[in-house]
GROMACS .gro file of C-alpha atoms in nm:
model
  334
    1MET     CA    1  -7.601   3.035   8.991
    2GLU     CA    2  -7.334   3.073   9.259
    3LEU     CA    3  -6.975   3.163   9.170
    4HIS     CA    4  -6.849   2.818   9.270
    5ASP     CA    5  -7.094   2.668   9.018
    6VAL     CA    6  -6.968   2.911   8.753
    7TRP     CA    7  -6.611   2.806   8.819
    8PHE     CA    8  -6.702   2.439   8.799
    9VAL     CA    9  -6.840   2.510   8.451
   10LEU     CA   10  -6.531   2.714   8.354
   11ILE     CA   11  -6.296   2.438   8.468
   12ALA     CA   12  -6.502   2.189   8.266
   13VAL     CA   13  -6.465   2.417   7.961
   14LEU     CA   14  -6.088   2.436   8.012
   15TRP     CA   15  -6.059   2.056   8.026
   16ILE     CA   16  -6.281   2.022   7.720
   17GLY     CA   17  -6.058   2.267   7.532
   18TYR     CA   18  -5.747   2.084   7.644
   19PHE     CA   19  -5.868   1.742   7.535
   20PHE     CA   20  -5.998   1.879   7.204
   21LEU     CA   21  -5.666   2.045   7.116
   22GLU     CA   22  -5.408   1.830   7.290
   23GLY     CA   23  -5.605   1.522   7.187
   24PHE     CA   24  -5.513   1.552   6.823
   25ASP     CA   25  -5.146   1.627   6.885
   26PHE     CA   26  -5.126   1.329   7.121
   27GLY     CA   27  -5.280   1.134   6.834
   28VAL     CA   28  -5.026   1.269   6.585
   29GLY     CA   29  -4.744   1.170   6.819
   30ILE     CA   30  -4.881   0.816   6.835
   31LEU     CA   31  -4.912   0.808   6.456
   32THR     CA   32  -4.540   0.872   6.414
   33LYS     CA   33  -4.504   0.497   6.470
   34LEU     CA   34  -4.838   0.369   6.340
   35LEU     CA   35  -4.864   0.569   6.018
   36ALA     CA   36  -4.530   0.715   5.910
   37ARG     CA   37  -4.316   0.482   5.699
   38ASP     CA   38  -3.988   0.673   5.703
   39ARG     CA   39  -3.817   0.974   5.855
   40PRO     CA   40  -3.952   1.233   5.605
   41GLU     CA   41  -4.308   1.123   5.682
   42ARG     CA   42  -4.240   1.145   6.054
   43ARG     CA   43  -4.112   1.498   5.993
   44VAL     CA   44  -4.436   1.582   5.815
   45LEU     CA   45  -4.644   1.454   6.107
   46ILE     CA   46  -4.436   1.642   6.361
   47ASN     CA   47  -4.455   1.958   6.150
   48THR     CA   48  -4.837   1.947   6.147
   49VAL     CA   49  -4.841   2.008   6.523
   50GLY     CA   50  -4.506   2.182   6.559
   51PRO     CA   51  -4.645   2.539   6.564
   52VAL     CA   52  -4.936   2.463   6.798
   53TRP     CA   53  -4.855   2.184   7.046
   54ASP     CA   54  -4.716   2.417   7.314
   55GLY     CA   55  -5.013   2.652   7.282
   56ASN     CA   56  -5.245   2.356   7.333
   57GLU     CA   57  -5.084   2.285   7.669
   58VAL     CA   58  -5.180   2.633   7.792
   59TRP     CA   59  -5.528   2.488   7.845
   60LEU     CA   60  -5.386   2.231   8.086
   61LEU     CA   61  -5.196   2.495   8.282
   62SER     CA   62  -5.511   2.708   8.298
   63ALA     CA   63  -5.724   2.413   8.413
   64GLY     CA   64  -5.474   2.318   8.684
   65GLY     CA   65  -5.431   2.677   8.801
   66ALA     CA   66  -5.806   2.740   8.806
   67THR     CA   67  -5.863   2.423   9.009
   68PHE     CA   68  -5.593   2.523   9.257
   69ALA     CA   69  -5.739   2.870   9.305
   70ALA     CA   70  -6.113   2.796   9.285
   71PHE     CA   71  -6.126   2.455   9.454
   72PRO     CA   72  -5.812   2.412   9.669
   73GLU     CA   73  -5.955   2.112   9.857
   74TRP     CA   74  -6.024   1.933   9.528
   75TYR     CA   75  -5.675   2.017   9.403
   76ALA     CA   76  -5.509   1.893   9.723
   77THR     CA   77  -5.699   1.562   9.734
   78LEU     CA   78  -5.660   1.500   9.362
   79PHE     CA   79  -5.286   1.564   9.344
   80SER     CA   80  -5.207   1.376   9.663
   81GLY     CA   81  -5.419   1.073   9.575
   82PHE     CA   82  -5.325   1.062   9.206
   83TYR     CA   83  -4.965   1.163   9.268
   84LEU     CA   84  -4.789   0.888   9.071
   85PRO     CA   85  -5.002   0.890   8.753
   86LEU     CA   86  -5.007   1.271   8.744
   87LEU     CA   87  -4.630   1.281   8.800
   88LEU     CA   88  -4.584   1.036   8.513
   89ILE     CA   89  -4.800   1.257   8.290
   90LEU     CA   90  -4.595   1.562   8.389
   91VAL     CA   91  -4.266   1.385   8.312
   92CYS     CA   92  -4.406   1.273   7.976
   93LEU     CA   93  -4.510   1.627   7.886
   94ILE     CA   94  -4.167   1.762   7.977
   95VAL     CA   95  -3.981   1.496   7.778
   96ARG     CA   96  -4.224   1.537   7.488
   97GLY     CA   97  -4.157   1.908   7.465
   98VAL     CA   98  -3.782   1.851   7.472
   99ALA     CA   99  -3.818   1.582   7.203
  100PHE     CA  100  -4.002   1.818   6.969
  101GLU     CA  101  -3.736   2.084   7.009
  102TYR     CA  102  -3.421   1.869   7.013
  103ARG     CA  103  -3.500   1.598   6.758
  104ALA     CA  104  -3.360   1.793   6.462
  105LYS     CA  105  -3.064   1.950   6.643
  106ARG     CA  106  -2.822   1.679   6.527
  107PRO     CA  107  -2.813   1.470   6.206
  108GLU     CA  108  -2.714   1.133   6.358
  109GLU     CA  109  -2.960   0.848   6.295
  110ASN     CA  110  -2.958   0.727   6.656
  111TRP     CA  111  -3.013   1.077   6.793
  112GLN     CA  112  -3.323   1.141   6.583
  113ARG     CA  113  -3.460   0.788   6.625
  114ASN     CA  114  -3.437   0.807   7.005
  115TRP     CA  115  -3.623   1.137   7.017
  116GLU     CA  116  -3.889   0.995   6.784
  117HIS     CA  117  -3.934   0.703   7.024
  118ALA     CA  118  -3.973   0.958   7.302
  119ILE     CA  119  -4.242   1.147   7.109
  120PHE     CA  120  -4.439   0.825   7.056
  121TRP     CA  121  -4.431   0.701   7.415
  122THR     CA  122  -4.482   1.043   7.574
  123SER     CA  123  -4.790   1.088   7.356
  124LEU     CA  124  -4.932   0.740   7.417
  125LEU     CA  125  -4.893   0.730   7.796
  126PRO     CA  126  -5.066   1.061   7.877
  127ALA     CA  127  -5.343   0.982   7.629
  128PHE     CA  128  -5.413   0.666   7.830
  129LEU     CA  129  -5.352   0.804   8.180
  130TRP     CA  130  -5.581   1.104   8.140
  131GLY     CA  131  -5.868   0.865   8.075
  132VAL     CA  132  -5.776   0.658   8.380
  133ALA     CA  133  -5.761   0.969   8.599
  134PHE     CA  134  -6.093   1.117   8.488
  135ALA     CA  135  -6.271   0.784   8.504
  136ASN     CA  136  -6.165   0.752   8.868
  137ILE     CA  137  -6.275   1.108   8.946
  138VAL     CA  138  -6.622   1.040   8.807
  139HIS     CA  139  -6.657   0.687   8.947
  140GLY     CA  140  -6.539   0.780   9.296
  141VAL     CA  141  -6.228   0.698   9.498
  142LYS     CA  142  -6.147   0.621   9.861
  143ILE     CA  143  -6.181   0.956  10.039
  144ASP     CA  144  -6.218   0.964  10.418
  145GLN     CA  145  -6.397   1.207  10.647
  146ASP     CA  146  -6.098   1.444  10.636
  147PHE     CA  147  -6.127   1.461  10.254
  148GLU     CA  148  -5.800   1.275  10.213
  149TYR     CA  149  -5.738   0.993   9.967
  150VAL     CA  150  -5.674   0.670  10.158
  151GLY     CA  151  -5.651   0.425   9.867
  152THR     CA  152  -5.350   0.295   9.676
  153VAL     CA  153  -5.227   0.330   9.321
  154GLY     CA  154  -5.363  -0.017   9.251
  155ASP     CA  155  -5.714   0.103   9.342
  156LEU     CA  156  -5.695   0.348   9.050
  157LEU     CA  157  -5.639   0.063   8.804
  158ASN     CA  158  -5.992  -0.076   8.823
  159PRO     CA  159  -6.181  -0.207   8.515
  160TYR     CA  160  -6.388   0.110   8.471
  161ALA     CA  161  -6.080   0.333   8.482
  162LEU     CA  162  -5.881   0.110   8.246
  163LEU     CA  163  -6.170   0.120   7.999
  164GLY     CA  164  -6.172   0.499   8.033
  165GLY     CA  165  -5.801   0.505   7.952
  166LEU     CA  166  -5.857   0.288   7.647
  167VAL     CA  167  -6.132   0.525   7.530
  168THR     CA  168  -5.914   0.837   7.550
  169LEU     CA  169  -5.622   0.654   7.388
  170THR     CA  170  -5.826   0.535   7.088
  171LEU     CA  171  -6.031   0.856   7.062
  172PHE     CA  172  -5.722   1.078   7.061
  173THR     CA  173  -5.555   0.852   6.804
  174PHE     CA  174  -5.865   0.875   6.583
  175HIS     CA  175  -5.876   1.253   6.633
  176GLY     CA  176  -5.507   1.273   6.539
  177ALA     CA  177  -5.554   1.057   6.228
  178VAL     CA  178  -5.838   1.280   6.107
  179PHE     CA  179  -5.626   1.589   6.179
  180THR     CA  180  -5.339   1.436   5.982
  181ALA     CA  181  -5.568   1.373   5.684
  182LEU     CA  182  -5.684   1.735   5.710
  183LYS     CA  183  -5.332   1.879   5.725
  184THR     CA  184  -5.138   1.668   5.473
  185VAL     CA  185  -5.131   1.591   5.101
  186GLY     CA  186  -5.044   1.287   4.894
  187ASP     CA  187  -5.013   0.928   5.002
  188ILE     CA  188  -4.985   1.001   5.373
  189ARG     CA  189  -5.323   1.175   5.360
  190GLU     CA  190  -5.492   0.871   5.206
  191ARG     CA  191  -5.331   0.632   5.453
  192ALA     CA  192  -5.433   0.857   5.742
  193ARG     CA  193  -5.795   0.839   5.628
  194LYS     CA  194  -5.784   0.459   5.605
  195LEU     CA  195  -5.623   0.428   5.948
  196ALA     CA  196  -5.878   0.671   6.092
  197THR     CA  197  -6.157   0.439   5.979
  198LYS     CA  198  -6.001   0.138   6.151
  199VAL     CA  199  -5.918   0.322   6.473
  200GLY     CA  200  -6.258   0.493   6.469
  201LEU     CA  201  -6.444   0.163   6.470
  202VAL     CA  202  -6.248   0.044   6.774
  203THR     CA  203  -6.308   0.382   6.939
  204ALA     CA  204  -6.683   0.358   6.877
  205VAL     CA  205  -6.708   0.022   7.054
  206CYS     CA  206  -6.496   0.129   7.353
  207ALA     CA  207  -6.664   0.468   7.388
  208LEU     CA  208  -7.015   0.323   7.371
  209LEU     CA  209  -6.935   0.071   7.646
  210PHE     CA  210  -6.772   0.333   7.869
  211LEU     CA  211  -7.040   0.599   7.826
  212LEU     CA  212  -7.322   0.350   7.881
  213TRP     CA  213  -7.148   0.225   8.196
  214THR     CA  214  -7.117   0.586   8.315
  215GLN     CA  215  -7.481   0.659   8.237
  216VAL     CA  216  -7.607   0.352   8.423
  217ASP     CA  217  -7.377   0.421   8.718
  218SER     CA  218  -7.447   0.791   8.778
  219GLY     CA  219  -7.619   0.949   8.480
  220ASP     CA  220  -7.941   1.147   8.440
  221GLY     CA  221  -8.140   1.301   8.156
  222LYS     CA  222  -7.881   1.568   8.074
  223SER     CA  223  -7.595   1.322   8.062
  224LEU     CA  224  -7.802   1.093   7.839
  225VAL     CA  225  -7.837   1.376   7.586
  226ALA     CA  226  -7.459   1.428   7.593
  227LEU     CA  227  -7.409   1.052   7.543
  228VAL     CA  228  -7.635   1.050   7.236
  229VAL     CA  229  -7.455   1.353   7.091
  230ALA     CA  230  -7.112   1.193   7.149
  231VAL     CA  231  -7.207   0.864   6.983
  232ALA     CA  232  -7.388   1.034   6.692
  233ALA     CA  233  -7.093   1.270   6.633
  234LEU     CA  234  -6.846   0.981   6.631
  235VAL     CA  235  -7.052   0.786   6.378
  236ALA     CA  236  -7.091   1.099   6.164
  237ALA     CA  237  -6.714   1.160   6.184
  238LEU     CA  238  -6.653   0.809   6.050
  239VAL     CA  239  -6.897   0.867   5.766
  240ALA     CA  240  -6.740   1.204   5.678
  241ASN     CA  241  -6.392   1.052   5.689
  242GLN     CA  242  -6.499   0.773   5.457
  243ALA     CA  243  -6.640   1.035   5.216
  244GLY     CA  244  -6.313   1.229   5.216
  245ARG     CA  245  -6.459   1.530   5.401
  246GLU     CA  246  -6.168   1.579   5.638
  247GLY     CA  247  -6.282   1.917   5.770
  248TRP     CA  248  -6.622   1.785   5.872
  249SER     CA  249  -6.468   1.468   6.010
  250PHE     CA  250  -6.227   1.666   6.229
  251ALA     CA  251  -6.503   1.894   6.355
  252LEU     CA  252  -6.722   1.594   6.438
  253SER     CA  253  -6.443   1.401   6.611
  254GLY     CA  254  -6.383   1.714   6.815
  255LEU     CA  255  -6.755   1.731   6.894
  256THR     CA  256  -6.730   1.371   7.016
  257ILE     CA  257  -6.464   1.476   7.266
  258VAL     CA  258  -6.662   1.782   7.372
  259ALA     CA  259  -6.981   1.582   7.429
  260ALA     CA  260  -6.807   1.293   7.607
  261VAL     CA  261  -6.618   1.519   7.850
  262THR     CA  262  -6.934   1.725   7.903
  263MET     CA  263  -7.115   1.406   7.997
  264LEU     CA  264  -6.849   1.322   8.256
  265PHE     CA  265  -6.879   1.664   8.419
  266LEU     CA  266  -7.259   1.646   8.410
  267THR     CA  267  -7.253   1.315   8.596
  268LEU     CA  268  -7.000   1.459   8.842
  269PHE     CA  269  -7.184   1.779   8.940
  270PRO     CA  270  -7.241   1.894   9.216
  271ASN     CA  271  -6.956   1.675   9.332
  272VAL     CA  272  -6.601   1.744   9.223
  273MET     CA  273  -6.460   1.420   9.364
  274PRO     CA  274  -6.700   1.158   9.505
  275SER     CA  275  -6.601   0.927   9.789
  276SER     CA  276  -6.655   0.557   9.731
  277LEU     CA  277  -6.651   0.500  10.108
  278ASN     CA  278  -6.930   0.731  10.218
  279ALA     CA  279  -7.141   0.979  10.021
  280ASP     CA  280  -7.122   1.221  10.314
  281TRP     CA  281  -6.748   1.251  10.250
  282ASN     CA  282  -6.786   1.363   9.889
  283LEU     CA  283  -6.596   1.671   9.782
  284THR     CA  284  -6.852   1.911   9.633
  285VAL     CA  285  -6.848   2.251   9.467
  286THR     CA  286  -6.953   2.391   9.805
  287ASN     CA  287  -6.715   2.232  10.055
  288ALA     CA  288  -6.412   2.231   9.822
  289SER     CA  289  -6.432   2.589   9.694
  290SER     CA  290  -6.243   2.905   9.785
  291SER     CA  291  -6.403   3.207   9.945
  292PRO     CA  292  -6.657   3.413   9.744
  293TYR     CA  293  -6.413   3.706   9.736
  294THR     CA  294  -6.140   3.490   9.583
  295LEU     CA  295  -6.380   3.357   9.320
  296LYS     CA  296  -6.495   3.711   9.240
  297ILE     CA  297  -6.138   3.832   9.178
  298MET     CA  298  -6.068   3.524   8.964
  299THR     CA  299  -6.378   3.588   8.757
  300TRP     CA  300  -6.265   3.942   8.669
  301CYS     CA  301  -5.915   3.820   8.578
  302ALA     CA  302  -6.053   3.540   8.361
  303ALA     CA  303  -6.293   3.776   8.185
  304ILE     CA  304  -6.001   3.998   8.082
  305ALA     CA  305  -5.733   3.738   7.996
  306THR     CA  306  -5.932   3.456   7.836
  307PRO     CA  307  -6.046   3.640   7.519
  308VAL     CA  308  -5.690   3.759   7.453
  309VAL     CA  309  -5.550   3.406   7.477
  310MET     CA  310  -5.823   3.260   7.258
  311VAL     CA  311  -5.779   3.525   6.987
  312TYR     CA  312  -5.403   3.471   6.983
  313GLN     CA  313  -5.435   3.094   6.963
  314GLY     CA  314  -5.697   3.118   6.688
  315TRP     CA  315  -5.463   3.346   6.492
  316THR     CA  316  -5.184   3.085   6.525
  317TYR     CA  317  -5.404   2.815   6.374
  318TRP     CA  318  -5.504   3.050   6.092
  319VAL     CA  319  -5.142   3.131   6.004
  320PHE     CA  320  -5.046   2.760   5.990
  321ARG     CA  321  -5.364   2.640   5.818
  322LYS     CA  322  -5.213   2.506   5.494
  323ARG     CA  323  -5.158   2.140   5.411
  324ILE     CA  324  -4.806   2.003   5.397
  325GLY     CA  325  -4.632   1.698   5.251
  326THR     CA  326  -4.285   1.554   5.210
  327GLN     CA  327  -4.228   1.783   4.910
  328HIS     CA  328  -4.257   2.084   5.140
  329LEU     CA  329  -3.978   1.975   5.373
  330ALA     CA  330  -3.671   2.196   5.380
  331GLU     CA  331  -3.325   2.050   5.399
  332PRO     CA  332  -3.225   2.013   5.767
  333VAL     CA  333  -2.968   2.258   5.894
  334HIS     CA  334  -2.747   2.155   6.187
   0.00000   0.00000   0.00000
């Protein structure tokens, strides 16, 4: 296996990790409006992801940085062609981080309510737009012979991409509901389980349609295996949730994300960004990659830094592993 193939796999792993981890805290942010009945319950939801949300975003920074360094042509075409949706995602992530930190800085009702609105919308929009972006990457976009995107923003809003956005939105919401049931106690835990069942059924329908469309369009035997694993894991997550086994349900909903994203990368390889105009203009792991020397240096750096980051992040989750409820909330200090 060549180094550019290795880095394609590593970038896929980074995106899988990002969607697994950031997926549930996007879902929790969405649930602040769908599940929480009052401000204390919204505080509980926010507190479940409070210690970890910023660490989850490290995976996005790593994925973006690795793409820039390992496949600069892919990075350039992607960020120029998808400029507006990616900019909107970036703005949402910035506002979302500020909302988490500033919501409790003042006691006024309007102040806290406005930041809670911001948390909801800046969780919902990226959850949808990431699906739209990746669906377009897999399906193919208008790339010319100079490897430049020549389409419009409207071209990105095609039926396949919109379905992809709906899949990530519902899947992340389901993942977040299962995480909430795993991390809370009392009435909010029971309501999270019930909501997870409803959202999970919608997710199953949307995901099955999207993955089957992907398989028919550009799949092979390997992607079919990933499709079967994703669908089976989602069904098993619903069953485990119904049985009150929140730990198993969360692990299986995470496996659904892992298998679904793996399927997308399997259908993509050896391309990194197919052209819908001419297959000869596809960006591939070969023509979009950096020099072998650059990839070699990156490999050594990744081998040293990645284990340290993963151990630290795992320790963070271990420290904040306990369930919480409204009875655990401290009095706010301003």
